CSV table of C-alpha atoms in Angstrom, one decimal:
chain,number,residue,atom,x,y,z
B,1,MET,CA,27.5,37.7,-28.2
B,2,GLY,CA,31.0,36.1,-28.1
B,3,GLY,CA,31.9,32.9,-29.8
B,4,GLY,CA,29.5,30.6,-27.9
B,5,SER,CA,26.1,29.5,-29.2
B,6,ARG,CA,23.0,28.9,-27.2
B,7,SER,CA,22.3,25.1,-26.8
B,8,LYS,CA,19.0,23.9,-28.0
B,9,PRO,CA,16.6,22.3,-25.5
B,10,ASN,CA,16.9,18.6,-25.5
B,11,SER,CA,13.3,17.3,-26.1
B,12,PHE,CA,14.2,13.8,-24.8
B,13,ASN,CA,15.5,15.1,-21.5
B,14,PHE,CA,12.4,17.3,-21.2
B,15,ALA,CA,10.2,14.3,-21.8
B,16,ILE,CA,12.0,12.3,-19.1
B,17,ALA,CA,11.8,15.2,-16.6
B,18,PHE,CA,8.1,15.6,-17.4
B,19,ILE,CA,7.3,11.9,-16.9
B,20,ASP,CA,9.2,11.9,-13.5
B,21,LEU,CA,7.2,15.0,-12.4
B,22,TRP,CA,3.9,13.5,-13.7
B,23,GLN,CA,4.5,10.2,-11.9
B,24,GLY,CA,5.4,11.9,-8.6
B,25,ALA,CA,2.3,14.1,-8.7
B,26,CYS,CA,-0.2,11.4,-9.8
B,27,LEU,CA,1.0,8.7,-7.6
B,28,GLY,CA,0.9,10.9,-4.5
B,29,GLU,CA,4.3,9.7,-3.4
B,30,LYS,CA,5.0,10.6,0.2
B,31,ASP,CA,8.4,11.4,1.8
B,32,LEU,CA,9.1,8.0,3.4
B,33,PHE,CA,11.3,9.5,6.0
B,34,GLU,CA,8.6,11.9,7.1
B,35,LEU,CA,6.1,9.1,7.0
B,36,LEU,CA,8.2,7.0,9.3
B,37,LEU,CA,8.8,9.9,11.7
B,38,SER,CA,5.0,10.6,11.8
B,39,PHE,CA,4.3,7.0,12.4
B,40,ARG,CA,6.6,6.9,15.4
B,41,LYS,CA,5.4,10.1,17.1
B,42,HIS,CA,3.1,8.0,19.3
B,43,PRO,CA,4.1,5.4,21.9
B,44,ILE,CA,1.7,2.9,20.4
B,45,ALA,CA,2.6,2.1,16.8
B,46,PHE,CA,1.1,-0.4,14.4
B,47,THR,CA,1.1,-1.5,10.8
B,48,VAL,CA,-1.0,-3.7,8.6
B,49,ASP,CA,-1.0,-4.9,5.0
B,50,ILE,CA,-3.9,-4.9,2.5
B,51,LYS,CA,-3.9,-8.4,1.2
B,52,GLN,CA,-3.5,-8.7,-2.5
B,53,ALA,CA,-4.5,-5.1,-2.8
B,54,PHE,CA,-4.1,-4.7,-6.6
B,55,LEU,CA,-6.0,-7.8,-7.3
B,56,ASN,CA,-8.9,-6.4,-5.4
B,57,VAL,CA,-9.3,-3.5,-7.9
B,58,GLU,CA,-11.3,-4.5,-11.0
B,59,LEU,CA,-10.8,-2.9,-14.3
B,60,ASP,CA,-13.7,-1.4,-16.2
B,61,ASP,CA,-14.7,-3.4,-19.2
B,62,SER,CA,-13.8,-0.6,-21.5
B,63,ASP,CA,-10.2,-0.6,-20.2
B,64,LYS,CA,-9.5,-4.3,-20.3
B,65,ASN,CA,-8.6,-4.3,-24.0
B,66,VAL,CA,-5.4,-2.3,-23.3
B,67,THR,CA,-4.2,-5.1,-21.1
B,68,LYS,CA,-4.3,-7.8,-23.8
B,69,PHE,CA,-1.5,-10.3,-23.9
B,70,PHE,CA,-0.6,-13.6,-25.6
B,71,TRP,CA,-0.8,-16.9,-23.8
B,72,THR,CA,-0.1,-20.5,-24.6
B,73,ASP,CA,-0.2,-23.7,-22.6
B,74,ASN,CA,2.2,-25.3,-25.0
B,75,PRO,CA,5.4,-23.2,-25.7
B,76,GLU,CA,6.6,-25.9,-28.1
B,77,SER,CA,3.6,-25.4,-30.4
B,78,PHE,CA,3.2,-21.7,-29.9
B,79,SER,CA,1.5,-20.9,-33.2
B,80,GLU,CA,-1.1,-23.6,-32.7
B,81,SER,CA,-2.1,-22.9,-29.1
B,82,LEU,CA,-1.8,-19.1,-29.0
B,83,GLU,CA,-4.6,-17.3,-27.1
B,84,VAL,CA,-5.3,-13.6,-26.6
B,85,LEU,CA,-6.3,-12.9,-23.0
B,86,ARG,CA,-7.0,-9.8,-21.0
B,87,PHE,CA,-6.4,-8.8,-17.4
B,88,ASN,CA,-9.5,-8.2,-15.3
B,89,ARG,CA,-7.7,-6.6,-12.4
B,90,VAL,CA,-5.2,-3.8,-11.9
B,91,LEU,CA,-1.8,-5.0,-13.1
B,92,PHE,CA,1.0,-5.2,-10.5
B,93,GLY,CA,4.1,-3.4,-11.3
B,94,ILE,CA,3.1,-0.8,-13.8
B,95,ASN,CA,3.4,3.0,-13.1
B,96,SER,CA,-0.3,3.7,-12.9
B,97,SER,CA,-1.2,0.9,-10.5
B,98,PRO,CA,-0.3,2.7,-7.2
B,99,PHE,CA,-2.4,5.7,-8.3
B,100,LEU,CA,-5.4,3.5,-9.2
B,101,LEU,CA,-5.1,1.7,-5.9
B,102,SER,CA,-4.8,5.0,-3.9
B,103,ALA,CA,-7.7,6.6,-5.8
B,104,THR,CA,-9.9,3.5,-5.1
B,105,ILE,CA,-9.1,3.6,-1.4
B,106,LYS,CA,-9.7,7.3,-1.1
B,107,TYR,CA,-13.0,7.0,-2.9
B,108,ARG,CA,-14.1,4.2,-0.5
B,109,LEU,CA,-13.0,6.3,2.5
B,110,LYS,CA,-15.4,9.2,1.7
B,111,LYS,CA,-18.4,7.6,3.3
B,112,TYR,CA,-16.6,7.1,6.6
B,113,SER,CA,-15.5,10.7,7.2
B,114,SER,CA,-18.4,11.2,9.6
B,115,LEU,CA,-18.8,7.7,10.9
B,116,PHE,CA,-15.1,7.1,11.8
B,117,PRO,CA,-13.5,10.5,11.6
B,118,GLN,CA,-10.3,9.6,13.4
B,119,THR,CA,-9.7,6.5,11.4
B,120,HIS,CA,-10.7,8.3,8.2
B,121,GLU,CA,-8.0,10.9,8.9
B,122,LEU,CA,-5.4,8.3,9.6
B,123,LEU,CA,-6.1,6.4,6.4
B,124,ASN,CA,-6.0,9.5,4.3
B,125,LYS,CA,-2.5,10.3,5.6
B,126,PHE,CA,-0.8,7.0,6.4
B,127,VAL,CA,-1.5,4.6,3.6
B,128,TYR,CA,1.5,4.0,1.4
B,129,VAL,CA,0.5,1.7,-1.6
B,130,ASP,CA,-0.8,-1.4,0.3
B,131,ASP,CA,0.7,-0.6,3.7
B,132,VAL,CA,-1.2,1.1,6.5
B,133,LEU,CA,0.7,2.8,9.3
B,134,GLY,CA,-0.8,4.0,12.5
B,135,GLY,CA,0.1,5.4,15.9
B,136,GLN,CA,-1.8,6.4,19.0
B,137,SER,CA,-1.1,7.5,22.6
B,138,ALA,CA,-3.2,4.7,24.2
B,139,VAL,CA,-3.9,1.0,23.5
B,140,ALA,CA,-7.7,1.5,23.7
B,141,SER,CA,-7.7,4.1,20.8
B,142,ALA,CA,-5.3,2.1,18.8
B,143,TYR,CA,-7.5,-1.0,19.1
B,144,THR,CA,-10.6,1.0,18.2
B,145,ILE,CA,-8.9,2.3,15.0
B,146,SER,CA,-7.7,-1.1,14.1
B,147,VAL,CA,-11.3,-2.5,14.4
B,148,GLU,CA,-12.6,0.4,12.3
B,149,CYS,CA,-9.9,-0.2,9.7
B,150,VAL,CA,-11.0,-3.9,9.4
B,151,GLN,CA,-14.6,-2.8,8.9
B,152,ILE,CA,-13.7,-0.2,6.2
B,153,PHE,CA,-11.6,-2.5,4.2
B,154,SER,CA,-13.8,-5.5,4.6
B,155,GLU,CA,-16.7,-3.6,3.1
B,156,ALA,CA,-14.4,-2.9,0.1
B,157,ASN,CA,-13.5,-6.6,-0.1
B,158,MET,CA,-9.9,-5.8,0.8
B,159,PRO,CA,-8.9,-8.0,3.8
B,160,LEU,CA,-6.2,-6.8,6.1
B,161,HIS,CA,-3.5,-9.1,7.4
B,162,LYS,CA,0.0,-9.1,8.9
B,163,TRP,CA,-1.0,-6.8,11.8
B,164,ALA,CA,2.1,-5.8,13.8
B,165,THR,CA,2.7,-3.5,16.8
B,166,ASN,CA,5.3,-2.6,19.4
B,167,SER,CA,2.6,-3.0,22.1
B,168,ALA,CA,2.2,-6.4,23.7
B,169,GLU,CA,-1.2,-5.4,25.2
B,170,LEU,CA,-2.5,-4.4,21.8
B,171,ARG,CA,-1.2,-7.6,20.2
B,172,GLU,CA,-3.0,-9.6,22.8
B,173,LEU,CA,-6.3,-7.8,22.0
B,174,TRP,CA,-5.8,-8.6,18.4
B,175,GLU,CA,-5.1,-12.3,19.2
B,176,MET,CA,-8.3,-12.5,21.3
B,177,ASN,CA,-10.4,-11.1,18.5
B,178,GLY,CA,-9.1,-13.0,15.5
B,179,PHE,CA,-6.8,-10.5,13.8
B,180,SER,CA,-4.4,-11.8,11.3
B,181,ILE,CA,-1.1,-11.1,13.0
B,182,GLU,CA,2.3,-10.9,11.4
B,183,ILE,CA,4.5,-13.9,12.1
B,184,SER,CA,8.1,-13.3,10.9
B,185,SER,CA,10.7,-15.9,10.2
B,186,ASN,CA,12.5,-14.7,13.3
B,187,SER,CA,9.5,-15.1,15.6
B,188,ILE,CA,9.0,-17.6,18.4
B,189,GLY,CA,5.3,-18.4,18.5
B,190,GLN,CA,3.4,-15.1,18.8
B,191,ASN,CA,6.4,-13.2,20.2
B,192,MET,CA,7.5,-10.9,17.4
B,193,ILE,CA,11.2,-10.5,17.2
B,194,ASN,CA,11.4,-8.6,13.9
B,195,TYR,CA,9.1,-7.3,11.2
B,196,LYS,CA,9.4,-4.6,8.5
B,197,VAL,CA,7.9,-1.2,8.1
B,198,LEU,CA,8.1,0.0,4.5
B,199,GLY,CA,11.0,-2.3,4.0
B,200,ILE,CA,12.9,-1.2,7.1
B,201,SER,CA,13.4,-3.9,9.8
B,202,CYS,CA,11.8,-3.1,13.2
B,203,ASP,CA,12.5,-4.8,16.5
B,204,THR,CA,9.2,-4.7,18.5
B,205,ASP,CA,10.8,-5.9,21.7
B,206,ARG,CA,13.4,-3.2,21.8
B,207,ASP,CA,11.1,-0.8,19.9
B,208,VAL,CA,13.8,0.3,17.4
B,209,PHE,CA,14.3,0.3,13.7
């Protein structure tokens, strides 16, 4: 009808849109704003980082060949010293890596659903890539959850470090029991002045972002 013509679907744009949708679904990306709000619903807030998280996830032998790359110890004689190597661990920075890490963590968590139900629930909801966020109404429960987190990730050979909290009492408990506490460049001794939660600076003394 009329002089116009129906435009044909752009297959390239469709492919891009599909890839964006696939990445969002597969990586389980959370609304960061909602995550931060949920994290701060409780008076006691804490965060911790999974140390070298991607390097702690080993690739299956059948998958290592797709990670081949060229390497040389002598760039000036590239053709003579060229080697073909493979990655043994999940690669940092590729689209599938956060999904593989998340799937690995969730798989490991299954065995703790009855043993540590509260911590299991928290870790299922408040892990974003290699950052764990938590909040509780009391120091005692926050400390219990942090101890259980250490046990869960230690058994998966994933050490936790850079513990940070807005509670001086909880931080003191961590210090007494050997937790690896976050020390920022703006700290004086163990007195945290500033640290980051999902990239957003947080002042623990004033308890504000």
